[in-house]
Short mmCIF file of C-alpha atoms in Angstrom, two decimals:
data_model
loop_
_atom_site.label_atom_id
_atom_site.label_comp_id
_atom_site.label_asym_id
_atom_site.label_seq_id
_atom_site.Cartn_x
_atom_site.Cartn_y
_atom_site.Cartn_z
CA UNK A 1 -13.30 -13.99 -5.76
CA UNK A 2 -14.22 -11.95 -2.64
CA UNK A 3 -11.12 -10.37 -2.70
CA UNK A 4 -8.88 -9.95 0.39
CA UNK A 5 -10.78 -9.83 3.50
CA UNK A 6 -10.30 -8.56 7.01
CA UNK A 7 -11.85 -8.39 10.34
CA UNK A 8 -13.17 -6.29 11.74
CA UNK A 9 -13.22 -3.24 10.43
CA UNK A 10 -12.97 -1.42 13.60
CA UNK A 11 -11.81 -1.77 16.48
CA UNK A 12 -11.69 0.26 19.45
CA UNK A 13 -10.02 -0.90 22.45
CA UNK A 14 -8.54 0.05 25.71
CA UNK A 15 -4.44 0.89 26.21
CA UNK A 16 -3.04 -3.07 27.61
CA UNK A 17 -5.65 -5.29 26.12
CA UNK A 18 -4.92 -7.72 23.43
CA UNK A 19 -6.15 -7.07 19.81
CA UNK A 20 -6.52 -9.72 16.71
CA UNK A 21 -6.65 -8.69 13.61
CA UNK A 22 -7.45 -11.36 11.03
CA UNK A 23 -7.10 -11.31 6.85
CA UNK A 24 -8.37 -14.24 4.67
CA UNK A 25 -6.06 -13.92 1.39
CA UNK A 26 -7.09 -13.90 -2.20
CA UNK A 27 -7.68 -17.58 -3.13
CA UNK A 28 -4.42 -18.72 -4.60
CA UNK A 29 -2.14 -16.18 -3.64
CA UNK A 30 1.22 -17.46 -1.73
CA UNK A 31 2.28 -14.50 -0.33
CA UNK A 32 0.66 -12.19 2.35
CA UNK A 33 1.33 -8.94 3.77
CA UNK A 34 0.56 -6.68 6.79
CA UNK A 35 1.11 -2.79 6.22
CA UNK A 36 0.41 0.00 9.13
CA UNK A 37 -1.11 3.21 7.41
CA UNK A 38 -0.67 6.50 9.90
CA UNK A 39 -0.72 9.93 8.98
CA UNK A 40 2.42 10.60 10.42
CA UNK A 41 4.43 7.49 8.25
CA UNK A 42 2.32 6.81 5.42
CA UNK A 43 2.24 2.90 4.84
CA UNK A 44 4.81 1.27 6.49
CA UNK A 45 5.18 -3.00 5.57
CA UNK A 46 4.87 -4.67 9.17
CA UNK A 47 5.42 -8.33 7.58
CA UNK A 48 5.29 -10.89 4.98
CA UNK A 49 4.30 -14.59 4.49
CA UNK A 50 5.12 -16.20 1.33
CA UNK A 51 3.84 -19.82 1.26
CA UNK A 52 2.90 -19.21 5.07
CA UNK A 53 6.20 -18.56 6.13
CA UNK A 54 7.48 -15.33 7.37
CA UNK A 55 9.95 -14.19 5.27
CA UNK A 56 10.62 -10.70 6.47
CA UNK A 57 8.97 -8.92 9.78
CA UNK A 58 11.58 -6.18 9.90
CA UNK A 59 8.87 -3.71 9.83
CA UNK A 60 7.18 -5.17 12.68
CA UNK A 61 7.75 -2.45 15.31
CA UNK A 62 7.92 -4.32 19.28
CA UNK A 63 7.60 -7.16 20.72
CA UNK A 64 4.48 -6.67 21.33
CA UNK A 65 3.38 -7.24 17.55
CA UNK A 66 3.14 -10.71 16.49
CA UNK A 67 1.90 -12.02 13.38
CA UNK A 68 1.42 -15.59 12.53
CA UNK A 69 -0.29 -17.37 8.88
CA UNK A 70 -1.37 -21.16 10.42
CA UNK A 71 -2.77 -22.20 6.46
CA UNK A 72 -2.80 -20.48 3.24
CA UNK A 73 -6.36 -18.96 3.86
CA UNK A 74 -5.91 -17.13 7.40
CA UNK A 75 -3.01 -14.62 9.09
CA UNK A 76 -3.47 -13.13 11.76
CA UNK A 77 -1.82 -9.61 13.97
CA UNK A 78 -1.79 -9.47 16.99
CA UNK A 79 -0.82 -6.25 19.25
CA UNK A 80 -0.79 -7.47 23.36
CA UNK A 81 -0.40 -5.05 25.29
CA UNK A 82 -2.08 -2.50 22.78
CA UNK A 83 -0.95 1.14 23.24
CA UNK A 84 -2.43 4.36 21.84
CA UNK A 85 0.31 4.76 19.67
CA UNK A 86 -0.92 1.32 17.34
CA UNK A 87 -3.78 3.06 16.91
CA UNK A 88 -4.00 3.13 13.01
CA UNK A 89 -5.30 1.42 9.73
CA UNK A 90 -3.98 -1.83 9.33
CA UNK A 91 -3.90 -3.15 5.83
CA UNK A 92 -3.55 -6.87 4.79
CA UNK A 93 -2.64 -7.79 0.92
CA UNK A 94 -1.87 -10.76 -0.78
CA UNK A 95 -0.36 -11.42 -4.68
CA UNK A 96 0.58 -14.32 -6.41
CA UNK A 97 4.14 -15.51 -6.93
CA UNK A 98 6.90 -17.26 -6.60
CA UNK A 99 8.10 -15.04 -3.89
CA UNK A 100 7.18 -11.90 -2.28
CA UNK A 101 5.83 -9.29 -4.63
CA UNK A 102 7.07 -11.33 -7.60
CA UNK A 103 8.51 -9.75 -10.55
CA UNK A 104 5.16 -9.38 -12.67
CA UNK A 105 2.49 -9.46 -9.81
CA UNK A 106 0.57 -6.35 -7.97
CA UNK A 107 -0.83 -6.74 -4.66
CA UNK A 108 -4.51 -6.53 -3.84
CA UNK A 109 -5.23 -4.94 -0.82
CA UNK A 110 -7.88 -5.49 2.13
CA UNK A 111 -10.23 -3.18 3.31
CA UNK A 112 -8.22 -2.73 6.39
CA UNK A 113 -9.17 -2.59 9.87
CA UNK A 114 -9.17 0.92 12.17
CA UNK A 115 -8.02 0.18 15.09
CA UNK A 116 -8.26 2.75 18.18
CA UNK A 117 -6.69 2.52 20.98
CA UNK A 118 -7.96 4.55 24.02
CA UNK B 1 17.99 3.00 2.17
CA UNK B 2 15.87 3.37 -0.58
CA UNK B 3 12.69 5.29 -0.36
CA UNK B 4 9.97 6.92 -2.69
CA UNK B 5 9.30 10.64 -2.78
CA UNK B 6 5.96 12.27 -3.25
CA UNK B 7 6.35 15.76 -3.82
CA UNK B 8 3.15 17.02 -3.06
CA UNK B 9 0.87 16.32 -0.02
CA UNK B 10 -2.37 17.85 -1.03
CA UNK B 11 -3.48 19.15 -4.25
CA UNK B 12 -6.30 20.92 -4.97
CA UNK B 13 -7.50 21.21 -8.69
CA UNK B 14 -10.81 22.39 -10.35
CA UNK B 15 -12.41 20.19 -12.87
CA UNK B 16 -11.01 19.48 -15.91
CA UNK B 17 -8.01 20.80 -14.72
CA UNK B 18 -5.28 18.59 -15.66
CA UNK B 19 -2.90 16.73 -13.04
CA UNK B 20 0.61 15.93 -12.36
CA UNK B 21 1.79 14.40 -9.31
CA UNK B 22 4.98 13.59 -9.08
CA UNK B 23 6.97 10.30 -7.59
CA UNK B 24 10.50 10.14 -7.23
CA UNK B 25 12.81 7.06 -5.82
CA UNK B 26 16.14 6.55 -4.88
CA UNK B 27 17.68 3.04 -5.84
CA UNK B 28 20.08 2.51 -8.76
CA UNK B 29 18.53 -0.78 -10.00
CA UNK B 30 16.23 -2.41 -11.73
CA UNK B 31 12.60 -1.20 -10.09
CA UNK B 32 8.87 -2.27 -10.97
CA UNK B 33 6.76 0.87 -10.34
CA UNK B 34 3.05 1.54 -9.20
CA UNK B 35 0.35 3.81 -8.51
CA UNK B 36 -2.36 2.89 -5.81
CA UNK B 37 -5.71 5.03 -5.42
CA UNK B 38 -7.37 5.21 -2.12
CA UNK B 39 -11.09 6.64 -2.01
CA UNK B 40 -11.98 7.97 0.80
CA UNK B 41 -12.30 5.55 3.55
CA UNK B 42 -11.55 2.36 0.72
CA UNK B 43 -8.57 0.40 0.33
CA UNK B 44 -6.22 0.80 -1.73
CA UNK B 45 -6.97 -0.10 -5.64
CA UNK B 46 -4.16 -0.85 -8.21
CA UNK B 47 -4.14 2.10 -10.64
CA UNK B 48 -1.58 1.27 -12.95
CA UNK B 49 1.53 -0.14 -12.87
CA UNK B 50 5.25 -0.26 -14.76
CA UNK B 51 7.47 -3.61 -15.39
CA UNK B 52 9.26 -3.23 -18.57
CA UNK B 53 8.65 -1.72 -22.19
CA UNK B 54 6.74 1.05 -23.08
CA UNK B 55 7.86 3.60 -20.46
CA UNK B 56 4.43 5.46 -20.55
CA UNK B 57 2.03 3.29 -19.00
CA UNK B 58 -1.49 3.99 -19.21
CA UNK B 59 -3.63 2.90 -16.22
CA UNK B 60 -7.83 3.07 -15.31
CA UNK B 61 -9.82 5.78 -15.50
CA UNK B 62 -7.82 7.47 -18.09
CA UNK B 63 -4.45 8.10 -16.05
CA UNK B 64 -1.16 7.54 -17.85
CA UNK B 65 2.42 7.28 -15.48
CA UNK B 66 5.82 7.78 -17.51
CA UNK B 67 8.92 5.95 -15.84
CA UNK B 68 11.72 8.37 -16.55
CA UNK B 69 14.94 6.15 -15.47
CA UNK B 70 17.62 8.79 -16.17
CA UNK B 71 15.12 11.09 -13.74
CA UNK B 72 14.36 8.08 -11.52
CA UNK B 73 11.14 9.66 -11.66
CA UNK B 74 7.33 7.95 -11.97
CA UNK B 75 5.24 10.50 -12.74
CA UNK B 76 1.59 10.53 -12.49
CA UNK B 77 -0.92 12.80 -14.96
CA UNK B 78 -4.59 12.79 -16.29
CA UNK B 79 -5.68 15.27 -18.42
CA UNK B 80 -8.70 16.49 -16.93
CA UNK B 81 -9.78 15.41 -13.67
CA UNK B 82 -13.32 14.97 -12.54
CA UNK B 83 -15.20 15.29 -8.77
CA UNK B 84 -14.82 11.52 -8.88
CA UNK B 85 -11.31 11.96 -8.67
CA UNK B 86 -10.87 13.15 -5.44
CA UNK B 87 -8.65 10.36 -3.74
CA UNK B 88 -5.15 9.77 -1.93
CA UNK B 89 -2.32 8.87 -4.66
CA UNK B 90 0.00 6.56 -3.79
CA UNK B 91 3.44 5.74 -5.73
CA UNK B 92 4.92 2.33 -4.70
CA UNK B 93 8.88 0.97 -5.71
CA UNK B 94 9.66 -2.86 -5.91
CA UNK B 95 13.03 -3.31 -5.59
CA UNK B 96 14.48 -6.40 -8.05
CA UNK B 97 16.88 -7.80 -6.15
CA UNK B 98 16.05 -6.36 -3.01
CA UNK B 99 14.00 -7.53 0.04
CA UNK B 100 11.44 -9.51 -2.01
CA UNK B 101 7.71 -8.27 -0.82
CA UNK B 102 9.25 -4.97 0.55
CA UNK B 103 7.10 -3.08 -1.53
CA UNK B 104 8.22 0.79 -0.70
CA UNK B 105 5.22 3.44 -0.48
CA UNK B 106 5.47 6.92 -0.69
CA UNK B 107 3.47 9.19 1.80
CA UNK B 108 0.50 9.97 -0.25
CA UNK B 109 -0.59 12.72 -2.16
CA UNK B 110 -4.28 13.52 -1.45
CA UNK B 111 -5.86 15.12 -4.53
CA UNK B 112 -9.23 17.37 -4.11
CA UNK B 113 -11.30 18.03 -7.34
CA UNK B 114 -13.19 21.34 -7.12
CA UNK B 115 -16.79 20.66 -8.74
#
């Protein structure tokens, strides 16, 4: 297996315009995560999906993040308007179980995408 | 809330040195514990990991973690570190019971091996 993927790996975009960033899970894996990595926070959990539901988007931090898993094999996040303060490495994971980070699972993390926002 | 605490944000060691890095959480139950690696400009890579048992858990590239529950402590160490090492530690908390898939990072400790 590939392994998690996202796109792209960078983005750089200007303050108000809509941003999409897009994570193909590990084949098999049920349940899906977004995490925000910033110097300032560390890695903060944005969202999960388990069996392409959200189950928990606490984390997310506005309105303005949305996040949305249409079939086992895509998610997307979106940020409209995008602000400088987003800008950061996103990180999607995935793992395999019955729910969330089951009890005997690890998650397998993305490349992540940069985002800048300018 | 419960949180994880990295004590250390940047260590610098020579080689061969050995290494202790230190992770401490705060939640009374039942955890399962981790320890991500992150290369520089890589994602994040599963170093070893804790569920039950043996409370020293050896991981990859000759790390070893010891869960200390009285200490609610997760400790990470390798006895001599190499160039290769150089890398941002993460310690990561799974609460059973809790939020399921709210897997709790600590900040990072960023490790620099002196060739």
């Amino acid at each position: 297996d590939a392994g998690v993927i996202q796109s792209p790996r960078h983005e750089v975009t200007e303050m108000g315009q809509e941003v999409t960033l897009r994570c193909k899970p590990i084949s098999g894996h049920n349940s899906l995560f977004w995490y925000r990595q910033t110097m300032m926070r560390g890695l903060e959990l944005l969202i999960y999906f388990n069996n392409n539901v959200p189950i928990d988007d606490s984390g997310m931090p506005e309105d303005r993040f949305s996040a949305k898993m249409p079939n086992a094999s895509f998610s997307t996040l979106k940020i409209q308007p995008s602000e400088p303060r987003d800008s950061a490495v996103y990180f999607c994971a995935s793992s395999l179980g019955p729910g969330g980070f089951s009890w005997n699972t690890e998650a397998f993390f993305g490349q992540g995408t940069r985002l800048t926002v300018v | 809330a419960q949180s994880v605490s990295q004590h250390n944000h940047h260590v610098i060691l020579s080689e061969a040195a050995s290494l202790e890095l230190g992770c401490n959480y705060s939640y009374g139950g039942t955890v399962n514990l981790f320890w991500y690696v992150q290369y520089p400009g890589q994602h994040l890579q599963l170093l070893l990991k804790y569920f039950s048992g043996d409370p020293l858990v050896k991981g990859i590239k000759g790390f070893e973690a010891e869960f200390i529950k009285s200490k609610f402590s997760f400790n990470l160490r390798k006895p001599s570190v190499q160039w290769s090492d150089t890398a941002e530690y993460f310690c990561a908390v799974n609460l059973y019971g809790g939020s399921q898939g709210n897997l709790i990072f600590g900040k990072g400790t960023k490790l620099s091996v002196k060739p």
